[in-house]
C-alpha positions as a Markdown table, in Angstrom:
| # | Residue | x | y | z |
|---|---|---|---|---|
| 1 | Met | -0.9 | 10.8 | -35.5 |
| 2 | Ile | -0.3 | 13.0 | -32.4 |
| 3 | Lys | -3.3 | 14.7 | -31.1 |
| 4 | Val | -3.2 | 18.4 | -30.0 |
| 5 | Asp | -4.2 | 17.5 | -26.5 |
| 6 | Asn | -1.2 | 15.2 | -26.2 |
| 7 | Ile | 1.3 | 18.1 | -26.3 |
| 8 | His | 2.6 | 19.2 | -22.9 |
| 9 | Pro | 5.4 | 21.3 | -21.5 |
| 10 | Leu | 8.2 | 19.2 | -20.1 |
| 11 | Ser | 7.9 | 21.1 | -16.8 |
| 12 | Asp | 4.2 | 20.0 | -16.5 |
| 13 | Phe | 5.3 | 16.4 | -17.2 |
| 14 | Gln | 7.9 | 16.6 | -14.5 |
| 15 | Arg | 5.5 | 18.0 | -12.0 |
| 16 | Asn | 2.7 | 15.6 | -12.8 |
| 17 | Ala | 4.5 | 12.5 | -14.1 |
| 18 | Lys | 2.2 | 10.0 | -12.4 |
| 19 | Ser | -1.0 | 11.4 | -14.1 |
| 20 | His | 0.8 | 11.7 | -17.4 |
| 21 | Ile | 2.0 | 8.1 | -17.2 |
| 22 | Glu | -1.5 | 6.9 | -16.4 |
| 23 | Arg | -2.8 | 8.7 | -19.4 |
| 24 | Leu | -0.1 | 7.3 | -21.6 |
| 25 | Lys | -0.9 | 3.8 | -20.5 |
| 26 | Lys | -4.7 | 4.2 | -20.9 |
| 27 | Ser | -4.6 | 5.9 | -24.3 |
| 28 | Gly | -1.6 | 4.2 | -25.8 |
| 29 | Gln | -1.0 | 7.5 | -27.6 |
| 30 | Pro | 2.4 | 9.3 | -27.5 |
| 31 | His | 2.8 | 12.7 | -25.9 |
| 32 | Val | 5.0 | 15.5 | -27.3 |
| 33 | Leu | 6.9 | 17.3 | -24.6 |
| 34 | Thr | 7.9 | 20.8 | -25.3 |
| 35 | Val | 10.7 | 23.1 | -24.0 |
| 36 | Asn | 10.1 | 26.8 | -24.5 |
| 37 | Gly | 7.2 | 26.0 | -26.8 |
| 38 | Lys | 9.3 | 23.8 | -29.1 |
| 39 | Ala | 8.7 | 20.0 | -29.5 |
| 40 | Glu | 11.7 | 18.3 | -27.9 |
| 41 | Leu | 10.7 | 14.8 | -26.8 |
| 42 | Ile | 8.2 | 12.1 | -27.6 |
| 43 | Val | 7.1 | 9.9 | -24.6 |
| 44 | Gln | 5.3 | 6.7 | -25.2 |
| 45 | Asp | 3.9 | 3.7 | -23.2 |
| 46 | Ala | 6.2 | 0.7 | -23.5 |
| 47 | Lys | 3.4 | -1.6 | -24.9 |
| 48 | Ala | 2.6 | 0.9 | -27.6 |
| 49 | Tyr | 6.3 | 1.3 | -28.4 |
| 50 | Glu | 6.6 | -2.5 | -28.8 |
| 51 | Gln | 3.6 | -2.6 | -31.1 |
| 52 | Met | 5.1 | 0.2 | -33.2 |
| 53 | Leu | 8.4 | -1.7 | -33.5 |
| 54 | Ala | 6.5 | -4.8 | -34.6 |
| 55 | Leu | 4.7 | -2.8 | -37.3 |
| 56 | Leu | 8.1 | -1.4 | -38.4 |
| 57 | Asp | 9.6 | -4.9 | -38.6 |
| 58 | Glu | 6.6 | -6.0 | -40.7 |
| 59 | Ala | 6.9 | -3.0 | -43.0 |
| 60 | Asp | 10.6 | -3.7 | -43.4 |
| 61 | Ala | 9.9 | -7.3 | -44.4 |
| 62 | Ile | 7.3 | -6.3 | -46.9 |
| 63 | Ala | 9.7 | -3.8 | -48.5 |
| 64 | Gly | 12.3 | -6.6 | -48.8 |
| 65 | Ile | 9.8 | -8.9 | -50.4 |
| 66 | Arg | 8.7 | -6.2 | -52.8 |
| 67 | Glu | 12.4 | -5.5 | -53.7 |
| 68 | Gly | 12.9 | -9.2 | -54.3 |
| 69 | Leu | 9.8 | -9.4 | -56.6 |
| 70 | Asp | 11.0 | -6.4 | -58.5 |
| 71 | Gln | 14.4 | -8.0 | -59.0 |
| 72 | Leu | 12.7 | -11.1 | -60.4 |
| 73 | Asp | 10.6 | -9.0 | -62.7 |
| 74 | Arg | 13.8 | -7.5 | -64.0 |
| 75 | Gly | 15.2 | -11.0 | -64.6 |
| 76 | Glu | 17.8 | -10.6 | -61.9 |
| 77 | Gly | 16.8 | -13.6 | -59.8 |
| 78 | Arg | 17.5 | -17.3 | -60.1 |
| 79 | Pro | 15.2 | -20.2 | -59.1 |
| 80 | Ala | 15.6 | -21.4 | -55.5 |
| 81 | Gly | 16.4 | -25.0 | -56.6 |
| 82 | Glu | 19.3 | -23.8 | -58.6 |
| 83 | Val | 20.7 | -21.6 | -55.8 |
| 84 | Leu | 20.3 | -24.4 | -53.2 |
| 85 | Ala | 22.0 | -27.0 | -55.6 |
| 86 | Arg | 25.0 | -24.6 | -55.9 |
| 87 | Leu | 25.2 | -24.1 | -52.2 |
| 88 | Arg | 25.1 | -27.9 | -51.6 |
| 89 | Lys | 28.0 | -28.4 | -54.0 |
| 90 | Arg | 30.0 | -25.6 | -52.4 |
| 91 | Ile | 29.4 | -27.0 | -48.9 |
| 92 | Lys | 30.3 | -30.5 | -50.0 |
| 93 | Arg | 33.5 | -29.3 | -51.6 |
| 94 | Arg | 34.5 | -27.3 | -48.4 |
| 95 | Ser | 33.7 | -30.1 | -46.1 |
| 96 | Gly | 35.8 | -32.5 | -48.1 |
| 97 | Lys | 38.8 | -30.1 | -48.1 |
| 98 | Ala | 38.5 | -29.4 | -44.3 |
| 99 | Gly | 38.3 | -33.1 | -43.4 |
| 100 | Val | 34.9 | -32.7 | -41.9 |
| 101 | Lys | 33.2 | -36.1 | -41.3 |
């Protein structure tokens, strides 16, 4: 959530970049930069950005797991042992054809 006090004109950010950067690092909160009163950019501390990306990756993994569970509930899945056995057979056939030792 972006706080109202974290909205600044781009021109102010340019004039006072050092103090803005210090605030960004201290708070970890993003700043909205405006041009002619309209939000144009979001500026964020690198550490906070990395944390956000990690949370996004986690949310993406959870969504994938949920989708897989939903597929199983619909009867679309197969047991892992069955899938692995088929893969082993396929690899064994290919390695025999290619002359792999």
